[in-house]
Short mmCIF file of C-alpha atoms in Angstrom, two decimals:
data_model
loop_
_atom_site.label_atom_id
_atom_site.label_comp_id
_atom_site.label_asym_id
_atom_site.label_seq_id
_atom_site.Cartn_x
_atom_site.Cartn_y
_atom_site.Cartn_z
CA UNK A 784 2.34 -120.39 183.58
CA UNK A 785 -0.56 -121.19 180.99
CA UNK A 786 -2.72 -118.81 179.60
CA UNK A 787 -5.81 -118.21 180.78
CA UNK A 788 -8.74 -120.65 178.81
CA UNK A 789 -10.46 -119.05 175.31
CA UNK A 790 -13.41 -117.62 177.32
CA UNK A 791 -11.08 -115.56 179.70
CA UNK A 792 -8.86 -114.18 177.58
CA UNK A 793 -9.17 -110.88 176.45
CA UNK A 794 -9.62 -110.05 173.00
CA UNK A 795 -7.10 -109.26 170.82
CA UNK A 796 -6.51 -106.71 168.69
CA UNK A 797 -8.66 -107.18 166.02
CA UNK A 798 -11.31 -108.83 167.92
CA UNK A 799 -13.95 -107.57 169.82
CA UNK A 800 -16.59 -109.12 171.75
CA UNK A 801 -20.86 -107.35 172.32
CA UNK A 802 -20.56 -109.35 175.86
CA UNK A 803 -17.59 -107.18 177.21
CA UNK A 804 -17.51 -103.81 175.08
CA UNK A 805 -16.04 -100.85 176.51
CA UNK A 806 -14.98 -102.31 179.72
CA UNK A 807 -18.77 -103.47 180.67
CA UNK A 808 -19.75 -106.63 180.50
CA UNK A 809 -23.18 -108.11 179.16
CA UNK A 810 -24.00 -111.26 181.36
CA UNK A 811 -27.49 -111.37 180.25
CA UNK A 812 -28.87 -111.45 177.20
CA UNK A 813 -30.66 -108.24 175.49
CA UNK A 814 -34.32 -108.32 176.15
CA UNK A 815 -35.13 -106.18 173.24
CA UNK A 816 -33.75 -105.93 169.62
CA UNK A 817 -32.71 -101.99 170.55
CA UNK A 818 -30.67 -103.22 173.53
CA UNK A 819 -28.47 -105.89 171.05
CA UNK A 820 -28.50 -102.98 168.41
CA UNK A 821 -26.50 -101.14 171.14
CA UNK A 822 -23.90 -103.62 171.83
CA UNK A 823 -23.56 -104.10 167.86
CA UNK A 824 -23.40 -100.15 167.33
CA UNK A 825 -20.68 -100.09 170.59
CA UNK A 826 -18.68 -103.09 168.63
CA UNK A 827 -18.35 -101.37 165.38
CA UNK A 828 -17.71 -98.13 166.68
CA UNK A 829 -14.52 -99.89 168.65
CA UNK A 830 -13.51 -101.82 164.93
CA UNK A 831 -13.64 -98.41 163.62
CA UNK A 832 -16.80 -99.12 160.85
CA UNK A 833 -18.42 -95.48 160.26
CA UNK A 834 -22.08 -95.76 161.90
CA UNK A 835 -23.53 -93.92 159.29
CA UNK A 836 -22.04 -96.36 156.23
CA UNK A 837 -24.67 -98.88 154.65
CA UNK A 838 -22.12 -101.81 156.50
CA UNK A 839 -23.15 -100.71 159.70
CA UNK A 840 -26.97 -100.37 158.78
CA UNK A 841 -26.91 -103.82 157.48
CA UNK A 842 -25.26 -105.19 160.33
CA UNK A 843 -27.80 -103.19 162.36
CA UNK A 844 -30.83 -104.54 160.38
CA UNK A 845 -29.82 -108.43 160.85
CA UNK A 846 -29.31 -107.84 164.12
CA UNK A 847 -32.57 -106.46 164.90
CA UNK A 848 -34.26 -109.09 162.76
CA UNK A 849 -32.83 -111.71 164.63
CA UNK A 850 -33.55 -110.74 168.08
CA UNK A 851 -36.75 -109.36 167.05
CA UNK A 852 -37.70 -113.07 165.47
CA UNK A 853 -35.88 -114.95 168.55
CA UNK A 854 -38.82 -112.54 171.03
CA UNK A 855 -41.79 -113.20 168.34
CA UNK A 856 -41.51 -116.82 167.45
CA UNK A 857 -38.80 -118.45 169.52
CA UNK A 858 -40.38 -117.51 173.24
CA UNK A 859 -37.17 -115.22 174.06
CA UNK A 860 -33.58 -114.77 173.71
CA UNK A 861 -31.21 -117.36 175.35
CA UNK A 862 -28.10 -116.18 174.65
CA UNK A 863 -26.96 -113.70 172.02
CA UNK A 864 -23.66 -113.07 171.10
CA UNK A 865 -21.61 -110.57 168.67
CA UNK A 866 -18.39 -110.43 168.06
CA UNK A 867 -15.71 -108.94 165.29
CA UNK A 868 -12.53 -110.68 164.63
CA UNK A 869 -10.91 -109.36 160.84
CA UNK A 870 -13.30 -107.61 159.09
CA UNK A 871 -16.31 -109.73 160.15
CA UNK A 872 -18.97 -109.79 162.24
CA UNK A 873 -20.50 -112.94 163.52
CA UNK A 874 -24.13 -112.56 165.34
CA UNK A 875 -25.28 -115.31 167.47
CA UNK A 876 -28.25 -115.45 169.14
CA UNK A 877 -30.51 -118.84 170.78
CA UNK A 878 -33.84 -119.23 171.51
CA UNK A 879 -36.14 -121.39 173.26
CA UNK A 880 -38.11 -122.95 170.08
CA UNK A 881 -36.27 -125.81 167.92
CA UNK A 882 -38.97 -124.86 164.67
CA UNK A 883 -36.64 -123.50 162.41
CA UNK A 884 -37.17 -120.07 160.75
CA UNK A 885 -39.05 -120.48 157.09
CA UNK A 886 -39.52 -117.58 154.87
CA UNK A 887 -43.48 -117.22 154.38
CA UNK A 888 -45.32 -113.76 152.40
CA UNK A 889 -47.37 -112.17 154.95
CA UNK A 890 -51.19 -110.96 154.65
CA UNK A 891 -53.58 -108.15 155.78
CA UNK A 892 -54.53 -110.16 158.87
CA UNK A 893 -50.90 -111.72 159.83
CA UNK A 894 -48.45 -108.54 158.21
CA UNK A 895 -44.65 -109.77 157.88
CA UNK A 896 -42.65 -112.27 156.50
CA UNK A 897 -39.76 -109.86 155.42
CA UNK A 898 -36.88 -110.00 158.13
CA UNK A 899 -36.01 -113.94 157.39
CA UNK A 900 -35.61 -113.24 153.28
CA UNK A 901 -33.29 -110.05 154.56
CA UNK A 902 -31.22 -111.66 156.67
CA UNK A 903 -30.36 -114.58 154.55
CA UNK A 904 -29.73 -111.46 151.76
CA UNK A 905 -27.86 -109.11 153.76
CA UNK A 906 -25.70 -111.57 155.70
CA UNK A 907 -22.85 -113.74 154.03
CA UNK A 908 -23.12 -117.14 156.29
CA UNK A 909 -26.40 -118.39 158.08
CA UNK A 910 -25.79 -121.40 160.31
CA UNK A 911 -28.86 -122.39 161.77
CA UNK A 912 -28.85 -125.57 164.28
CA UNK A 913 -31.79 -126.76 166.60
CA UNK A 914 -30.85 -128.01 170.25
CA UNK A 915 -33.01 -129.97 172.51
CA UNK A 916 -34.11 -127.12 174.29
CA UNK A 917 -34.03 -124.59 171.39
CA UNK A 918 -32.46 -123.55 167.96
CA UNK A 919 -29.11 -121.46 167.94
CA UNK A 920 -28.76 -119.69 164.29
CA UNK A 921 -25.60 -117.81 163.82
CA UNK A 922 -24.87 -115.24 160.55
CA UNK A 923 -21.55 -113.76 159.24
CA UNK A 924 -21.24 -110.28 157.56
CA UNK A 925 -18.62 -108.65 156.07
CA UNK A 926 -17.60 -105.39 157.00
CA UNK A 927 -15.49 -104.30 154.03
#
């Protein structure tokens, strides 16, 4: 009999996947950056990181940067994706626009310009790759 392909099989364990956490599964993708915090917070709760340890507010912080970016300058999120395998978390997330993020210093009359600098900071790899429809960008962090 052969095993079932890559995107049926279930985790293992040490690796734990934001789309099916805690027997639910996320078909869509979150349509806010408190909704993806949720499925990040429900991941490292299951890999047994401490909610209240800077880790987890890190990993909480790029996430919501991300998503929050992907709603304000990429028309919405595609497809987002978080998963743990080891001690690190990989955040995926796709939008509709292929412009690439850029850091910039923000100004009274357009405030911002802070998430992009924190997230290449906070997170240990940051992939970012345009489609033809889109841009995907995908970070690493390490949990220990």
């Amino acid at each position: 009999m052969n095993p079932p392909p890559p995107s049926e099989a279930p985790p293992g364990p040490q690796r734990h996947r934001a789309d099916a956490v805690g027997g639910r599964r996320h078909d869509a993708p979150p349509g806010s950056a408190a909704a993806a915090r949720e499925r990040v917070r429900e991941l490292l709760l299951l890999a047994g990181v401490s909610l209240d340890s800077v880790i987890a507010a890190d990993a909480l912080l790029v996430t919501s940067e991300l998503v929050t970016n992907a709603i304000r300058h990429g028309y919405g999120v595609i497809a987002f994706q978080a998963d743990i395998a080891g001690d690190v978390l990989r955040l995926t997330i796709a939008d509709a626009n292929p412009r690439l993020p850029a850091a910039r210093t923000g100004t009274v009359e357009h405030p911002g310009g802070y998430g992009w600098p924190l997230i290449q900071r906070l997170a240990e790899h940051v992939d970012c790759r345009t489609r033809p429809d889109g841009k995907t960008i995908t970070t690493a962090l390490r949990l220990s």
